[in-house]
Amino acid sequence: MAHQPIAYDPSYAGLLRPESRPPVADFSAGWERDAVCAELSRLAYIRFDEGHEDELAAALVGAGFTEPRTFSGDRDAQAFATTTPGGPAFVAFRGTQADKWRDLVSDLDFLPCEWGGPGKVHRGFWKAYASLRDPIAAWVGEQQE
């Protein structure tokens, strides 16, 4: 489905608080996958772990997705998962929030480490991801049943 390009917000607030902007006006599960993933990645910054889960759910359901399943782990790691009815599943991870000291500490833990696959990965990212991996894998397994 064709849609308007997502407007780029070069403001300081857009960079440091991407959740401060409302969902893109025509955001839809029918968009091309790369555009859906871009908007879901931005929506991951909605602070559902601080009482704003209804805001995230409204944005997703309004765009044709299912209610989100949210995940919070160690090192202040967050992600959410959603599906399109009868369609693909999506998992979006929140990145660094500049006003969260635990995120900044994870960023400083940057030395590469082994992760079980080829190459190495940023140790802070790996530890944050590892704290979310099992519950997300369980959710993915539920979607395949």
Backbone as a ProteinNet text record, in pm:
[ID]
protein_1_A
[PRIMARY]
MAHQPIAYDPSYAGLLRPESRPPVADFSAGWERDAVCAELSRLAYIRFDEGHEDELAAALVGAGFTEPRTFSGDRDAQAFATTTPGGPAFVAFRGTQADKWRDLVSDLDFLPCEWGGPGKVHRGFWKAYASLRDPIAAWVGEQQE
[TERTIARY]
83.5	0	88.1	62.8	141.9	107.8	206.1	186.3	282.1	258	347.8	476.2	589.8	713.4	700.5	766.7	766.8	851.9	794.5	867.9	981.1	1096	1211.9	1204.1	1222.5	1220.6	1363.1	1430.7	1569.5	1586.4	1478.3	1485.9	1556.1	1599.9	1661.3	1563.2	1437.7	1335.2	1312.3	1311.3	1292	1403.6	1523.3	1638	1637.7	1616.2	1628.7	1498.9	1384.9	1254.1	1164	1200	1120.4	975	946.6	809.3	725.3	787.8	713.3	623.8	647.9	565.1	457.6	336.8	231.8	266.2	198.2	222.5	199.6	269.2	251.4	103.2	49.4	-95.7	-157.9	-94.6	-155	-88.5	-23.1	45.9	-48.7	-3.4	-90.5	-10.8	-71.1	-11.5	2.4	-70	-64.1	53.1	131.4	248.4	349.1	446.2	557.3	635.8	692.7	754.7	861.9	947.7	1053	996	888.9	825.5	756.9	691.8	629.7	737.3	849.7	956.7	1013.2	1025.9	1076.4	982.6	853.1	759.2	748.2	749.9	746.9	870.7	985.1	1107.8	1096.4	1033.1	1012.7	912.7	806.6	705.3	759.2	869.8	930.2	976.2	992.1	1035.2	919.8	794.7	683.7	709.7	702.3	744.9	637.5	612.4	511.1	548.4	675.7	722.9	702.7	657.1	632.1	485	397.7	254.9	191.4	263.6	209.7	177	148.8	117.8	-9.6	-107.4	-230.8	-203.1	-107.6	-70	-10.4	76	134.1	25.6	-60.2	-167.7	-259.7	-295.4	-383.6	-319.5	-191.1	-121	-119.3	-92.6	-83.1	-219.1	-315	-447.9	-509.5	-490.2	-541.2	-480.9	-362.5	-295.4	-318.2	-396.9	-428.1	-345.2	-270.5	-191	-267.2	-216.2	-275	-222.6	-286.7	-238	-91.8	-8	133.1	156.8	257.2	313.5	442.7	456.6	575.2	671.9	798.5	905.6	998.5	1035.5	1134.8	1234.6	1361.4	1465.6	1569.7	1682.9	1794.5	1849.8	1925.3	1991.4	1891.4	1768.9	1663.6	1631.3	1638.6	1609	1458.8	1406.5	1264.9	1245.4	1135.3	1094.2	943.9	882.3	743.7	727.2	623.1	591.8	446.3	418	281.8	272.9	152	130.7	25.4	14.1	-101.8	-191.6	-321.8	-409.1	-384.2	-342.8	-315.1	-188.1	-108.3	12.3	137.1	239	368	367.8	466.3	491.4	609.6	606.6	713.2	757.9	888.6	944.5	1028.7	1002	1076.1	1145.7	1274.7	1355.9	1377.4	1371	1401.8	1552.5	1606.4	1749.2	1777.3	1887.6	1930.9	1836.6	1799.7	1727	1826.2	1851	1955.8	1930	1805.1	1774.8	1771.1	1815.9	1817.8	1963.5	2006.7	2146.3	2185.2	2092.5	2125.6	2150.7	2079.6	2106	2246.6	2283.8	2416.2	2526.4	2502.5	2600.4	2615.5	2504.2	2511.5	2590.2	2572.2	2646.6	2796.7	2834.2	2976	3040.1	2959.6	3009.3	3023.3	3111.5	3116.2	3216.1	3297.9	3398.1	3328.9	3382.3	3320	3326.1	3222.2	3220.1	3164.2	3192.2	3136.1	2987.3	2909.8	2764.7	2704	2784.7	2733.2	2716.4	2746.7	2739.7	2870.1	2875.3	2999.7	3026.9	3152.4	3190.9	3167.5	3172.5	3151.7	3047.1	2996.3	2891.1	2923.6	2871.1	2882.8	2832.1	2916	2882	2758.5	2744.9	2628.1	2499.1	2502.5	2384.4	2354.2	2457.5	2436.7	2371.9	2419.5	2362.8	2217	2186.7	2048.9	1960.3	2006	1928.7	1908.3	2015.4	2006.9	1900.4	1875.7	1774.4	1632	1617.3	1486.2	1466.4	1573.7	1571.9	1471.9	1474	1387.7	1238.8	1195.9	1052.4	1007.7	1095.6	1059.2	1051.5	1146.2	1142.8	1015.9	973.7	849.6	730.4	727	618.3	617.3	735	743.8	689.5	727.2	677.4	525.5	465.1	318.4	254.7	321.4	266.2	268.1	357.5	370.6	276.1	208.5	116.4	-12
-117.2	0	123.7	215.6	338.2	430.4	501.2	598.1	713.4	820.3	934.2	898.6	951.4	925.9	977.6	909.5	952.9	1079	1184.3	1310	1293.5	1343.3	1338.2	1454.8	1428.4	1532.2	1555	1660.4	1684.6	1760.7	1781.1	1859.2	1781.3	1854.6	1796.2	1700.5	1742.4	1656.9	1531.2	1545	1429.8	1327.5	1375.1	1286	1220.1	1298.8	1247.6	1194.8	1232.9	1187.2	1152.6	1050.5	1019.9	988.1	945.2	912.9	1037.3	1155.2	1278.1	1317.8	1262.7	1290.4	1182.8	1220.5	1119.5	1023.3	908.7	817.5	890.6	848.4	908.1	897.6	1004.5	1017.2	898	846.1	735.9	601.6	591.6	468.2	350	244.5	131.6	2.5	-106.4	-238	-272.3	-200.6	-225.9	-158.4	-82	-18.3	-124.4	-82.6	-171.1	-201.8	-319.9	-368.3	-275.2	-216.6	-130	-6.5	49.8	166	127	10.4	-39.1	-54.2	-116.3	-137.8	-5.6	93.2	223.8	286.5	285.3	346	263.1	131.2	49.1	75.5	93.6	122.5	254.7	353.6	482.2	467.1	390.3	370.5	292.3	219.2	146	240.9	369.4	466.9	517.3	483.6	518	446.4	516.6	464.3	377.3	264.9	170.5	115.7	112.1	63.7	167.2	286.3	392.5	434.1	342.4	369.6	417.3	411.2	458.6	343.9	226.1	111.8	136.1	207.4	236.9	321	411.9	496.2	410.9	318.3	227.4	140.2	84.1	-3	72.5	195.6	274.3	299.1	330.2	353.8	226.9	112.2	-12.9	-61.1	-66.2	-114.9	-22.5	107.9	203.2	186	128.4	106.2	-34.4	-116.9	-250.4	-362.2	-334.5	-436.5	-488.6	-594.2	-647.6	-568.6	-590.3	-530.9	-572.1	-483.2	-519.2	-610	-690.4	-762.8	-689.4	-639.7	-562.3	-646.3	-611	-682.8	-581	-604.4	-522.4	-616.8	-583.1	-670.4	-593.6	-658.2	-596.8	-480.3	-396.6	-283.1	-188.9	-187	-99.3	-129.6	-255.6	-295.9	-311.9	-261.1	-274.1	-311.1	-381.7	-416.5	-441.3	-442.7	-485.4	-570.5	-652.2	-739.6	-718.7	-734.2	-721.9	-801.9	-824.8	-894.2	-818.6	-857.7	-816.9	-939.8	-922.5	-1040	-1125.9	-1250.1	-1341.2	-1309.9	-1216.2	-1176.2	-1189.7	-1113	-1127.3	-1075.4	-1122.7	-1076.3	-980.5	-881.7	-782.3	-770.2	-752.9	-722.3	-596.8	-493.8	-367.8	-344	-317	-290.8	-141.3	-97	43	56.3	161.2	189.2	278.3	347	432.4	550	571.4	692.6	779.4	899.4	985.6	1028	1020.6	1061	941.9	826.1	705.8	666.3	682.7	656.3	511	417.3	275.5	248.4	318.3	304.8	355	466.2	523.5	432.4	369.6	274.3	155.4	106.4	-4	37	160.9	209.6	213.7	244.5	251.3	112.8	9.3	-128.5	-177.9	-112.1	-128.5	-230.4	-286.8	-381.2	-498.9	-546.8	-658.8	-788.2	-868.9	-998	-1105.2	-1229.1	-1343.7	-1350.5	-1398	-1406.6	-1537.7	-1628.1	-1757.6	-1767.6	-1662.7	-1661.5	-1608	-1583.9	-1532.2	-1388.4	-1355.6	-1220.2	-1193.1	-1064.6	-1021.5	-911.1	-880.9	-781.6	-691.1	-570.4	-472.3	-537.2	-545.3	-617.7	-560.7	-428.7	-369.6	-405.3	-400.6	-440.4	-587.4	-670.9	-814.3	-845.3	-783.5	-808.6	-763.5	-647.7	-598.9	-693.4	-731	-822	-957.6	-1009	-1140.4	-1142	-1028.2	-1023.9	-1027.6	-1004.1	-1007.1	-1130.6	-1197.2	-1305	-1416.2	-1470.9	-1584.8	-1549.4	-1439.1	-1408.2	-1376.4	-1314.7	-1286.7	-1417.3	-1507.4	-1637.3	-1714.1	-1706.9	-1773	-1711.8	-1579.7	-1512.5	-1555.2	-1558.2	-1601.7	-1745	-1831.9	-1969	-1975.4	-1888.1	-1882.7	-1844.1	-1759.4	-1713.2	-1823.6	-1919.6	-2028	-2143.7	-2140.8	-2250.4	-2242.1
0	0	0	-88.5	-98.3	18	63.8	171.1	150.4	221.1	215.9	289.6	243.7	317.7	461.2	552.5	691.7	701	755.7	767.7	868.7	833.2	922.2	1019	1146.5	1248.5	1296.7	1246.3	1283.8	1415	1488.2	1611.8	1723.2	1823	1941.4	2008.7	2021.3	2083.2	1999.5	1867.5	1780	1794.6	1820.8	1837.7	1975.7	2080	2215.9	2275.3	2221.5	2270.5	2152.1	2072.9	1953.1	1983.6	2106.9	2145.2	2168.3	2168.9	2195.6	2078.2	1963.6	1845.9	1836.3	1791.9	1775.4	1662.1	1655	1542.9	1410.7	1309.1	1176.7	1140	1083	1063	990.5	888.6	812.7	841.4	958.6	995.3	983.7	914.1	886.3	873.3	919.5	902.9	755.2	668.8	525.8	455.6	526.6	466.3	422.8	343.9	309.1	436.8	442.1	565.6	620.1	535.5	588.7	657	602.6	664.7	795.7	797.7	921.3	1028.7	993.1	1091	1141.8	1055.3	1098.5	1201.4	1174.9	1269.4	1397.4	1388	1508.8	1594.4	1530.6	1605.1	1679.2	1618.3	1685.6	1800.2	1776.2	1879.7	2000	1981.2	2093.7	2203.7	2170.7	2270.4	2357	2321.6	2410.6	2542.3	2649.9	2780.1	2844.1	2778.8	2828.3	2965.2	2996.3	3125.8	3236.7	3199.3	3296	3294.3	3253.4	3258.6	3129.6	3018.2	2890.6	2794.5	2848.7	2762.9	2681.8	2739.4	2665.3	2541.3	2551.9	2437.9	2325.6	2361.5	2263	2200.9	2284.5	2234.5	2139.4	2172.4	2085.9	1949.6	1948.2	1821.7	1736.8	1799.6	1724.3	1675.4	1765.7	1728	1622.4	1637.8	1540	1401.9	1394.9	1267.5	1212.3	1282.8	1233.6	1291.5	1399	1465.5	1586.9	1646.7	1769.8	1889.2	2004	2129.6	2147.6	2199.8	2216.3	2336	2324.1	2438.4	2470.5	2591.1	2625.1	2708	2697.7	2766.9	2832.1	2955.8	3024.7	3087.9	3073.5	3125.5	3203.5	3225.2	3295.7	3215.3	3285.9	3222.4	3155.7	3206	3155.6	3008.7	2969	2831.3	2812.6	2700.3	2669.6	2523.2	2499.1	2363.4	2367.5	2251	2242.3	2118.4	2120.3	2007.6	1970.3	1842.8	1792.4	1662.8	1618.9	1492	1412	1288.4	1210.3	1206.9	1221.5	1220.8	1095.6	1117.7	1007.6	931.4	981.7	909.9	992.5	956.6	1024	1167.5	1241.7	1378.6	1373.5	1462.5	1470.3	1614.8	1634.8	1765.2	1747.1	1828.6	1821.2	1954.2	1948.4	2066.7	2083	2207	2236.9	2246.9	2190.3	2201.6	2321.8	2316.6	2425.9	2446.1	2570.1	2608.5	2684.4	2632	2686.5	2830.6	2876.8	3014.4	3110.6	3066.9	3150.7	3177.2	3301.2	3332.4	3308.4	3328.8	3306.1	3158.3	3069.3	2925.7	2894.4	2954.1	2929	2982.7	3098	3152.9	3057.3	3002.8	2905.9	2782.4	2739	2621.8	2649.4	2773.4	2808.8	2818.3	2829	2833.6	2689.7	2614.6	2469	2417	2502.1	2450.8	2383.2	2272.5	2200.8	2282.1	2267.9	2338.1	2245.2	2280	2208.5	2237.8	2141.6	2163.2	2117.3	2064.8	2020.9	1871	1799.7	1654.4	1598.9	1469.6	1411.1	1456.5	1469.7	1507.9	1655.2	1687.8	1825.9	1826.7	1946.2	1959.9	2078.4	2077	2185.2	2314.4	2416.7	2538.8	2609.6	2616.7	2682.2	2611.3	2476.5	2399.1	2423.6	2420.5	2437.4	2572.4	2679.1	2811.6	2818.1	2758.8	2758.4	2677.2	2557.5	2473.5	2542.5	2604.3	2668.7	2777.9	2842.5	2948.1	2891.7	2763.2	2696.7	2609.2	2575.9	2476.2	2508	2628.3	2659.2	2655.5	2717.7	2708.3	2565.4	2487.4	2347.5	2268.9	2291.2	2222	2259	2384.4	2425.4	2351.8	2339.9	2267.1	2120.3	2058.6	1917.5	1904.6	1998.8	1996.2	2006	2086.9	2098.7	1965.6	1889.4	1761.6	1656	1673.6	1576.6	1605.6	1719.1	1755.9	1678.5
[MASK]
+++++++++++++++++++++++++++++++++++++++++++++++++++++++++++++++++++++++++++++++++++++++++++++++++++++++++++++++++++++++++++++++++++++++++++++++++

